[in-house]
XYZ file of C-alpha atoms in Angstrom:
566
model
C -66.011 30.923 -165.021
C -65.199 27.708 -166.868
C -65.434 24.827 -164.432
C -62.390 23.220 -166.131
C -60.482 25.880 -164.215
C -62.019 24.605 -160.977
C -61.247 20.875 -161.071
C -61.036 20.597 -157.235
C -63.267 23.383 -155.928
C -66.186 22.536 -158.311
C -66.948 19.105 -156.725
C -66.589 20.741 -153.294
C -68.937 23.710 -153.907
C -71.233 23.197 -156.884
C -74.853 21.925 -156.832
C -77.677 21.800 -154.302
C -76.102 19.094 -152.334
C -73.067 21.229 -151.641
C -75.104 23.957 -149.864
C -73.607 23.077 -146.467
C -70.142 23.720 -147.835
C -71.144 27.072 -149.261
C -72.891 28.011 -146.011
C -69.633 27.490 -144.097
C -67.770 29.742 -146.572
C -70.278 32.574 -146.435
C -69.297 32.803 -142.754
C -65.623 33.450 -143.587
C -66.300 36.114 -146.192
C -67.349 34.535 -149.398
C -69.921 36.231 -151.592
C -72.170 34.320 -154.042
C -70.005 35.181 -157.031
C -66.882 33.756 -155.323
C -68.214 30.192 -155.610
C -67.703 30.201 -159.323
C -64.076 31.314 -159.133
C -60.921 29.132 -158.797
C -60.272 28.469 -155.176
C -56.697 29.634 -154.409
C -54.994 28.741 -151.165
C -52.407 31.067 -149.611
C -50.193 28.962 -147.378
C -48.650 31.293 -144.832
C -45.887 30.426 -142.456
C -46.464 33.492 -140.359
C -45.418 33.191 -136.716
C -44.047 35.239 -133.871
C -41.624 32.375 -133.323
C -38.829 33.893 -135.468
C -37.882 37.096 -137.304
C -37.725 35.062 -140.490
C -41.527 34.789 -140.475
C -42.835 37.643 -138.374
C -43.911 39.669 -141.407
C -45.369 36.927 -143.546
C -48.987 37.638 -142.553
C -48.704 40.890 -144.568
C -47.082 39.053 -147.484
C -49.904 36.471 -147.492
C -52.516 39.196 -147.598
C -50.782 40.778 -150.620
C -50.684 37.403 -152.418
C -54.380 37.012 -151.684
C -55.048 40.408 -153.291
C -53.132 39.341 -156.355
C -55.087 36.143 -156.684
C -58.452 37.937 -156.190
C -57.507 40.649 -158.727
C -56.727 37.967 -161.363
C -60.187 36.365 -160.966
C -59.633 33.848 -158.227
C -60.910 33.632 -154.674
C -58.075 33.460 -152.146
C -58.184 31.712 -148.783
C -55.339 32.194 -146.374
C -54.278 29.379 -144.056
C -51.365 28.774 -141.802
C -48.767 26.153 -141.252
C -46.082 25.912 -138.536
C -42.578 27.197 -138.368
C -39.725 26.677 -135.901
C -36.529 28.725 -135.343
C -33.228 27.034 -135.845
C -31.411 30.102 -134.533
C -33.245 30.067 -131.182
C -33.264 26.259 -130.642
C -29.639 25.697 -131.924
C -27.583 23.670 -129.451
C -30.583 22.477 -127.368
C -32.821 19.451 -127.373
C -35.347 21.547 -129.170
C -33.235 21.596 -132.308
C -34.169 17.897 -132.838
C -37.542 19.150 -134.053
C -36.024 21.326 -136.773
C -35.718 18.887 -139.703
C -38.879 17.142 -138.442
C -40.766 20.402 -139.107
C -40.016 20.114 -142.826
C -42.208 17.003 -142.892
C -44.914 18.564 -140.750
C -45.041 21.648 -143.018
C -45.291 19.522 -146.181
C -47.930 17.258 -144.598
C -49.982 20.159 -143.301
C -50.092 22.076 -146.610
C -50.964 18.882 -148.486
C -53.707 18.234 -145.952
C -55.336 21.692 -146.197
C -55.052 21.916 -150.013
C -56.369 18.410 -150.428
C -59.206 18.709 -147.908
C -60.481 22.075 -149.008
C -60.507 21.430 -152.753
C -58.071 24.220 -153.723
C -57.438 24.602 -157.440
C -54.043 26.145 -156.867
C -51.990 27.832 -154.192
C -49.264 30.223 -153.202
C -46.906 29.144 -150.471
C -44.817 31.744 -148.575
C -41.796 30.561 -146.565
C -39.185 32.476 -144.600
C -37.031 30.015 -142.569
C -34.883 27.056 -143.564
C -37.457 24.189 -143.411
C -40.457 26.239 -144.613
C -39.132 26.323 -148.180
C -38.417 22.645 -148.895
C -41.573 21.801 -146.975
C -43.640 24.059 -149.218
C -42.075 22.660 -152.386
C -42.613 19.062 -151.279
C -46.322 19.817 -150.846
C -46.466 21.463 -154.271
C -44.836 18.464 -155.874
C -47.148 15.972 -154.072
C -50.340 17.858 -154.899
C -49.367 18.838 -158.438
C -51.757 21.720 -158.573
C -50.781 25.094 -160.116
C -48.697 26.857 -157.522
C -46.006 29.442 -156.873
C -43.515 29.764 -154.063
C -42.703 33.174 -152.452
C -39.627 33.736 -150.385
C -40.207 35.939 -147.343
C -36.965 37.774 -148.067
C -33.606 38.456 -146.496
C -32.998 40.401 -143.309
C -30.842 43.566 -143.414
C -27.512 43.434 -141.642
C -27.229 44.550 -138.038
C -24.573 47.007 -137.037
C -22.685 47.852 -133.826
C -19.566 49.656 -132.725
C -17.148 47.215 -131.162
C -13.948 48.652 -129.737
C -14.444 51.818 -131.722
C -14.982 49.999 -135.078
C -18.372 49.838 -136.889
C -19.088 46.203 -137.722
C -21.906 44.612 -139.843
C -23.446 41.737 -137.930
C -25.776 38.806 -138.420
C -26.821 35.726 -136.451
C -23.566 33.895 -137.110
C -21.716 36.877 -135.613
C -23.497 36.105 -132.367
C -22.578 32.417 -132.432
C -18.934 33.235 -133.180
C -18.964 35.865 -130.422
C -19.713 33.056 -127.966
C -16.409 31.455 -128.936
C -14.539 34.732 -128.622
C -16.129 35.293 -125.268
C -15.070 31.752 -124.112
C -11.496 32.577 -125.289
C -11.468 35.750 -123.234
C -11.276 37.944 -126.381
C -14.699 39.512 -125.839
C -16.142 41.039 -122.684
C -19.644 40.454 -121.265
C -20.667 43.960 -122.401
C -19.337 43.411 -125.905
C -21.208 40.052 -126.192
C -24.406 41.802 -125.116
C -23.824 44.554 -127.706
C -23.422 41.957 -130.480
C -26.481 39.921 -129.430
C -28.677 43.042 -129.140
C -27.679 44.534 -132.443
C -27.162 41.600 -134.805
C -30.744 40.986 -135.863
C -32.431 44.365 -136.571
C -35.855 43.217 -137.840
C -37.874 40.823 -140.034
C -36.239 38.551 -142.601
C -34.201 35.444 -142.935
C -30.598 35.093 -141.873
C -28.529 37.404 -144.030
C -25.671 35.332 -145.484
C -25.721 32.599 -148.054
C -27.033 30.342 -145.255
C -29.702 27.747 -145.765
C -32.683 30.077 -146.134
C -31.076 32.142 -148.891
C -29.603 28.985 -150.444
C -32.986 27.279 -150.689
C -34.756 30.394 -151.865
C -32.195 30.745 -154.684
C -32.405 27.079 -155.565
C -36.220 27.263 -155.763
C -36.014 30.278 -158.081
C -33.587 28.289 -160.266
C -36.037 25.379 -160.186
C -38.560 27.704 -161.825
C -41.017 27.662 -158.925
C -40.634 31.319 -157.917
C -40.965 34.472 -159.931
C -37.605 35.976 -161.103
C -35.539 37.516 -158.299
C -38.013 36.400 -155.608
C -34.987 34.942 -153.839
C -33.066 38.237 -153.832
C -35.345 40.816 -152.227
C -35.350 42.405 -148.804
C -38.057 41.098 -146.444
C -39.354 44.624 -145.906
C -39.464 46.222 -149.360
C -41.789 47.366 -152.102
C -40.172 44.763 -154.351
C -41.214 41.965 -151.992
C -44.792 43.242 -151.773
C -45.018 43.323 -155.608
C -43.507 39.774 -155.744
C -46.332 38.568 -153.410
C -49.095 40.262 -155.400
C -47.652 38.952 -158.714
C -47.395 35.449 -157.327
C -51.115 35.380 -156.509
C -51.913 36.488 -160.040
C -49.388 34.028 -161.516
C -51.288 31.024 -160.049
C -54.355 32.031 -162.093
C -52.183 32.280 -165.178
C -50.850 28.757 -164.535
C -54.369 27.478 -164.189
C -55.321 29.033 -167.479
C -52.229 27.567 -169.132
C -52.638 24.165 -167.483
C -49.036 24.232 -166.126
C -48.517 22.211 -162.938
C -45.496 21.768 -160.676
C -44.418 18.472 -162.213
C -44.295 20.185 -165.613
C -41.631 22.429 -164.058
C -39.920 20.078 -161.575
C -37.941 18.059 -164.126
C -34.467 16.400 -163.738
C -33.014 19.369 -165.673
C -34.677 21.892 -163.363
C -33.153 20.217 -160.289
C -29.754 20.333 -162.088
C -30.288 24.111 -162.575
C -31.047 24.455 -158.820
C -27.862 22.618 -157.911
C -25.844 24.695 -160.330
C -27.069 28.002 -158.963
C -26.587 27.113 -155.283
C -22.974 25.991 -156.036
C -22.222 29.238 -157.830
C -23.557 31.092 -154.794
C -21.498 28.992 -152.283
C -24.699 27.627 -150.718
C -25.444 25.440 -147.684
C -24.760 21.783 -147.220
C -28.500 21.451 -146.192
C -29.290 21.687 -149.895
C -27.912 18.108 -150.176
C -30.775 17.041 -147.864
C -33.570 19.280 -149.199
C -33.124 19.004 -152.979
C -33.217 15.177 -153.066
C -36.285 15.391 -150.697
C -38.086 17.811 -153.035
C -37.106 15.733 -156.064
C -38.437 12.591 -154.320
C -41.835 14.304 -153.832
C -41.877 15.079 -157.590
C -40.955 11.544 -158.615
C -37.538 12.631 -159.860
C -34.304 10.790 -158.917
C -31.801 13.204 -157.565
C -29.009 11.917 -155.339
C -26.028 13.353 -153.526
C -23.888 12.047 -156.419
C -25.603 14.567 -158.658
C -24.046 17.258 -156.500
C -20.621 15.757 -157.142
C -21.212 15.361 -160.854
C -22.453 18.895 -161.426
C -19.910 20.384 -158.980
C -16.969 19.293 -161.157
C -17.991 21.912 -163.790
C -19.645 24.633 -161.845
C -17.443 27.272 -160.129
C -18.145 29.196 -156.967
C -18.669 32.804 -157.957
C -20.190 34.578 -154.998
C -18.185 36.134 -152.199
C -20.965 35.714 -149.671
C -20.955 34.809 -145.990
C -20.219 32.591 -144.200
C -16.952 31.920 -146.000
C -17.012 35.211 -147.900
C -17.319 38.928 -147.126
C -20.822 40.028 -148.261
C -24.412 39.561 -147.155
C -27.485 38.746 -149.253
C -28.569 42.354 -148.858
C -25.458 43.403 -150.820
C -26.386 41.006 -153.630
C -29.923 42.505 -153.671
C -28.420 45.937 -154.176
C -26.576 44.966 -157.367
C -29.447 43.136 -159.029
C -29.974 39.827 -157.188
C -29.826 36.350 -158.671
C -31.089 37.016 -162.254
C -27.802 38.466 -163.594
C -25.923 35.449 -162.126
C -28.315 33.057 -163.841
C -27.851 34.954 -167.137
C -24.075 34.492 -166.751
C -24.496 30.775 -166.072
C -26.897 30.317 -169.025
C -24.459 32.124 -171.379
C -21.715 29.827 -170.176
C -23.811 26.751 -171.019
C -24.175 25.763 -167.387
C -28.005 26.114 -167.175
C -30.799 24.259 -169.042
C -32.607 27.208 -170.655
C -35.592 25.263 -171.918
C -37.002 24.413 -168.453
C -40.511 25.736 -167.897
C -41.160 28.171 -164.989
C -44.112 29.624 -163.077
C -44.134 32.639 -165.406
C -45.452 30.385 -168.145
C -42.188 31.029 -169.964
C -38.938 29.042 -170.082
C -35.920 29.956 -168.047
C -34.185 31.290 -171.126
C -37.180 33.471 -172.001
C -37.266 34.861 -168.489
C -33.574 35.712 -168.523
C -33.610 37.183 -171.998
C -36.577 39.383 -171.059
C -34.743 40.778 -167.991
C -32.657 43.943 -168.469
C -30.701 43.334 -165.198
C -26.866 43.117 -165.370
C -24.380 43.590 -162.556
C -22.808 47.056 -162.357
C -19.233 47.593 -163.364
C -16.733 47.189 -160.493
C -18.922 45.146 -158.140
C -16.980 42.627 -156.066
C -19.742 40.310 -154.886
C -20.152 37.993 -157.979
C -16.993 37.071 -159.790
C -16.788 36.573 -163.566
C -16.923 32.940 -164.656
C -13.305 33.012 -165.906
C -12.050 34.310 -162.449
C -13.998 32.319 -159.853
C -13.461 32.115 -156.144
C -13.153 28.361 -156.588
C -13.043 26.607 -159.932
C -15.292 23.804 -158.861
C -17.862 23.176 -156.064
C -17.300 23.852 -152.400
C -19.766 20.998 -151.629
C -17.922 17.745 -151.693
C -19.509 14.279 -151.535
C -17.148 11.979 -149.626
C -17.063 8.197 -149.473
C -14.780 5.840 -147.561
C -14.742 3.351 -144.739
C -16.171 6.120 -142.511
C -19.029 6.864 -144.871
C -19.877 3.920 -147.073
C -23.238 5.620 -147.884
C -21.720 9.051 -148.393
C -21.124 12.263 -146.475
C -21.267 15.943 -147.341
C -18.350 18.396 -146.726
C -18.278 22.104 -147.193
C -14.753 22.992 -148.323
C -14.247 26.580 -149.438
C -10.577 26.011 -149.996
C -9.605 28.562 -147.382
C -9.280 25.834 -144.743
C -7.267 23.535 -146.994
C -8.295 20.374 -148.808
C -6.655 17.653 -146.676
C -6.877 17.106 -142.954
C -5.367 14.251 -140.976
C -5.893 14.141 -137.213
C -6.786 12.192 -134.145
C -10.379 11.512 -133.178
C -11.983 13.144 -130.145
C -15.245 11.313 -129.820
C -18.486 12.668 -128.284
C -21.862 10.993 -128.203
C -23.867 14.208 -128.439
C -23.515 17.815 -129.619
C -23.901 18.969 -125.987
C -20.817 17.006 -124.876
C -18.741 18.219 -127.853
C -19.747 21.859 -127.300
C -18.875 21.598 -123.580
C -15.356 20.363 -124.433
C -14.855 23.112 -127.032
C -15.849 25.923 -124.670
C -13.732 24.444 -121.867
C -10.768 24.600 -124.328
C -10.217 20.795 -124.171
C -9.803 20.621 -127.959
C -6.288 20.852 -129.388
C -4.800 21.697 -132.819
C -4.902 18.582 -134.983
C -7.983 17.106 -133.354
C -10.902 15.704 -135.427
C -14.005 16.282 -133.275
C -16.441 13.422 -133.774
C -20.022 14.211 -132.797
C -22.214 11.165 -133.247
C -25.642 9.763 -132.432
C -27.097 12.960 -133.940
C -28.284 11.415 -137.242
C -31.852 11.317 -138.548
C -32.691 8.223 -136.470
C -30.184 8.462 -133.705
C -30.766 12.089 -132.687
C -33.432 11.782 -133.794
C -33.817 14.753 -136.076
C -30.231 15.479 -137.219
C -29.347 18.612 -135.232
C -27.255 21.348 -136.875
C -23.794 21.983 -135.415
C -23.625 25.741 -135.776
C -22.775 26.158 -132.073
C -19.652 23.971 -132.144
C -18.389 25.145 -135.561
C -18.902 28.778 -134.597
C -17.223 28.259 -131.242
C -14.248 26.713 -133.016
C -14.000 29.722 -135.289
C -14.354 32.080 -132.326
C -11.488 30.308 -130.558
C -9.315 30.767 -133.607
C -9.074 27.053 -134.453
C -10.852 27.090 -137.755
C -7.806 25.967 -139.756
C -6.451 23.664 -137.118
C -9.461 21.476 -136.157
C -11.914 19.385 -138.160
C -15.419 18.355 -137.155
C -17.282 15.345 -138.470
C -20.757 14.241 -137.578
C -23.726 12.097 -138.565
C -25.724 15.215 -137.876
C -25.674 18.234 -140.160
C -24.578 21.839 -140.336
C -26.184 25.228 -140.500
C -25.636 27.163 -143.692
C -23.739 29.513 -141.384
C -21.111 26.887 -140.555
C -17.694 27.118 -142.080
C -14.300 25.474 -141.414
C -13.166 21.890 -142.153
C -16.533 20.255 -141.538
C -18.055 16.979 -142.741
C -21.704 16.056 -141.981
C -24.431 13.701 -143.057
C -22.117 10.700 -142.420
C -24.040 7.603 -143.583
C -24.608 4.988 -142.215
C -25.160 6.930 -139.005
C -23.849 5.692 -135.648
C -27.286 4.573 -134.412
C -27.495 2.142 -137.338
C -23.964 0.657 -136.773
C -22.049 2.893 -139.118
C -18.280 3.111 -138.689
C -18.634 6.471 -136.990
C -20.325 4.620 -134.139
C -17.277 2.431 -133.365
C -14.653 5.210 -133.443
C -12.483 5.658 -130.302
C -10.425 8.584 -129.028
C -7.036 8.652 -130.769
C -8.091 6.844 -133.987
C -6.470 8.524 -136.945
C -8.905 10.082 -139.420
C -8.051 11.333 -142.939
C -10.346 13.748 -144.786
C -9.376 14.196 -148.429
C -11.443 16.816 -150.294
C -9.416 16.359 -153.472
C -10.120 12.653 -153.852
C -13.364 12.906 -151.994
C -12.504 10.341 -149.298
C -13.082 10.145 -145.530
C -11.393 7.201 -143.803
C -10.350 6.003 -140.412
C -6.870 4.480 -140.514
C -7.882 1.116 -139.085
C -7.570 -2.314 -140.699
C -10.699 -4.028 -142.016
C -10.156 -6.682 -139.357
C -10.186 -4.090 -136.518
C -13.296 -2.400 -137.956
C -15.052 -5.791 -138.198
C -14.003 -6.690 -134.687
C -15.369 -3.473 -133.212
C -18.651 -3.731 -135.154
C -19.186 -7.265 -133.919
C -18.969 -5.974 -130.303
C -21.176 -2.919 -131.050
C -24.615 -2.756 -129.351
C -27.282 -0.379 -130.656
C -28.177 2.203 -128.097
C -31.741 2.550 -126.846
C -33.948 5.058 -128.695
C -33.968 8.454 -127.013
C -37.674 8.909 -127.729
C -40.312 6.234 -127.618
C -43.467 8.207 -128.258
C -44.591 11.425 -129.874
C -43.481 13.066 -133.098
C -39.734 12.417 -132.633
C -40.334 8.683 -132.104
C -42.616 8.602 -135.166
C -40.013 10.475 -137.239
C -37.208 8.110 -136.084
C -39.216 5.116 -137.176
C -40.060 6.465 -140.685
C -37.077 8.538 -141.689
C -34.697 7.518 -144.467
C -30.950 8.131 -144.367
C -29.385 11.558 -144.830
C -28.085 10.418 -148.258
C -31.720 9.832 -149.312
C -32.901 13.342 -148.234
C -34.140 12.209 -144.768
C -37.675 11.868 -146.163
C -40.346 10.019 -144.248
C -42.273 8.420 -147.128
C -39.453 6.713 -148.959
C -40.332 3.131 -147.987
C -44.074 3.382 -147.444
């Protein structure tokens, strides 16, 4: 095969002096003829840690078959994964966002060290996906992302009624149990039935949000983001992805040819239409940074003014991702958005065709009468549910998730907690009252460190029936499963002396999702007085990966990347 198709494996494997390298590879299954083929990595995030990734070993093997069948030589390697759902609400959750950087670094390390000419990366849980994309953008070698796929809904009979369940059902059940509305036996039924097998959390939570955004970026094959984890479609997607890398090598198409400013705008457009997670406001700027593209949280605000929310998906809506899969997935939605002039159709994709060519080629349309995706002229919300707020409480910005069901203005008195644990304890002990603004601080990228998600507190609030009566603000972040009047990513964070760090119980806070403001009703003089008396707390970690992360990490408004200022 032409050595121009092997720009990285050829220096590693060709010539008499590279005999030791070839000798090592004979031992892992190479044959003589394999040394002349493009070397294709298959980055697998398989792990028994979480149901999101438990099946990915089989998907990786299928991608390897696709790469081999197309004339390459596949080599499967692993990277880590963690489980947000298991670690949520514990000290372990501080490692969650950190894992995105570890995943990106580890894939870059293996692909770079082993001279791979291209690669497939397969992710299943929240941080896998942006981590994989960040590595692709950094390495800029022909590559395709595969989403591990969505889980199917769980089901249980509660008080004689059949209910579909998912992981958020369990978190909200904790609140109902605390309120005395659910028995011990009912809670056990929910927890034992909610997650029936492999796949990522089933609503439009962060995993499905990021999978859809990556497909809209052009880095996955069409409808990769909308397939069940255990399905023939997903196995075909994996095989085709392996073959697609060889096609990209032949065509000379690299990730940075795909990851343009317009492609990132497409990703933001699609995730808004789907009602996606606030975590996208962290991950998309981080992926863009790795590609050398300037995307900020203000781009979410700009694009959100013209893009409606069309999908009636959980957590704020009725349906699960599996329901969207049944009616045709994400491709018909993107066709609708393209026809409405809301997508850039000329962006290149990993098929070797433009977004417009992919969509025009697809016969998929939504069936008559479906209720999951609204027509563009009858949206659930006429503009974005993701609001970028500024004000004296967030001079560097904050991200709110406002579906409209919880209202667009909240004014209340602060209840201040210096950790998620303290806030959660007060919620479950019913010490939160209607009209309170729960403030959970020192959970930011540096102060946490690691920016824990607040799914436990927000779900407990919902379970207690306070979703419309209480707001929660934090310098941490939220799970894609969070809903209610919530504001996260408050920048500057408390650890760096942001205004959130000098709030006191009883301070009046105003959250205005119409004018995109978040303010504490204090005079400039009072704020300055409190800041002058503020003392930075001691770091919670002084060695190890969390200490290293805290030292390097940029702000939430900058994507919480760790190589911004190197």
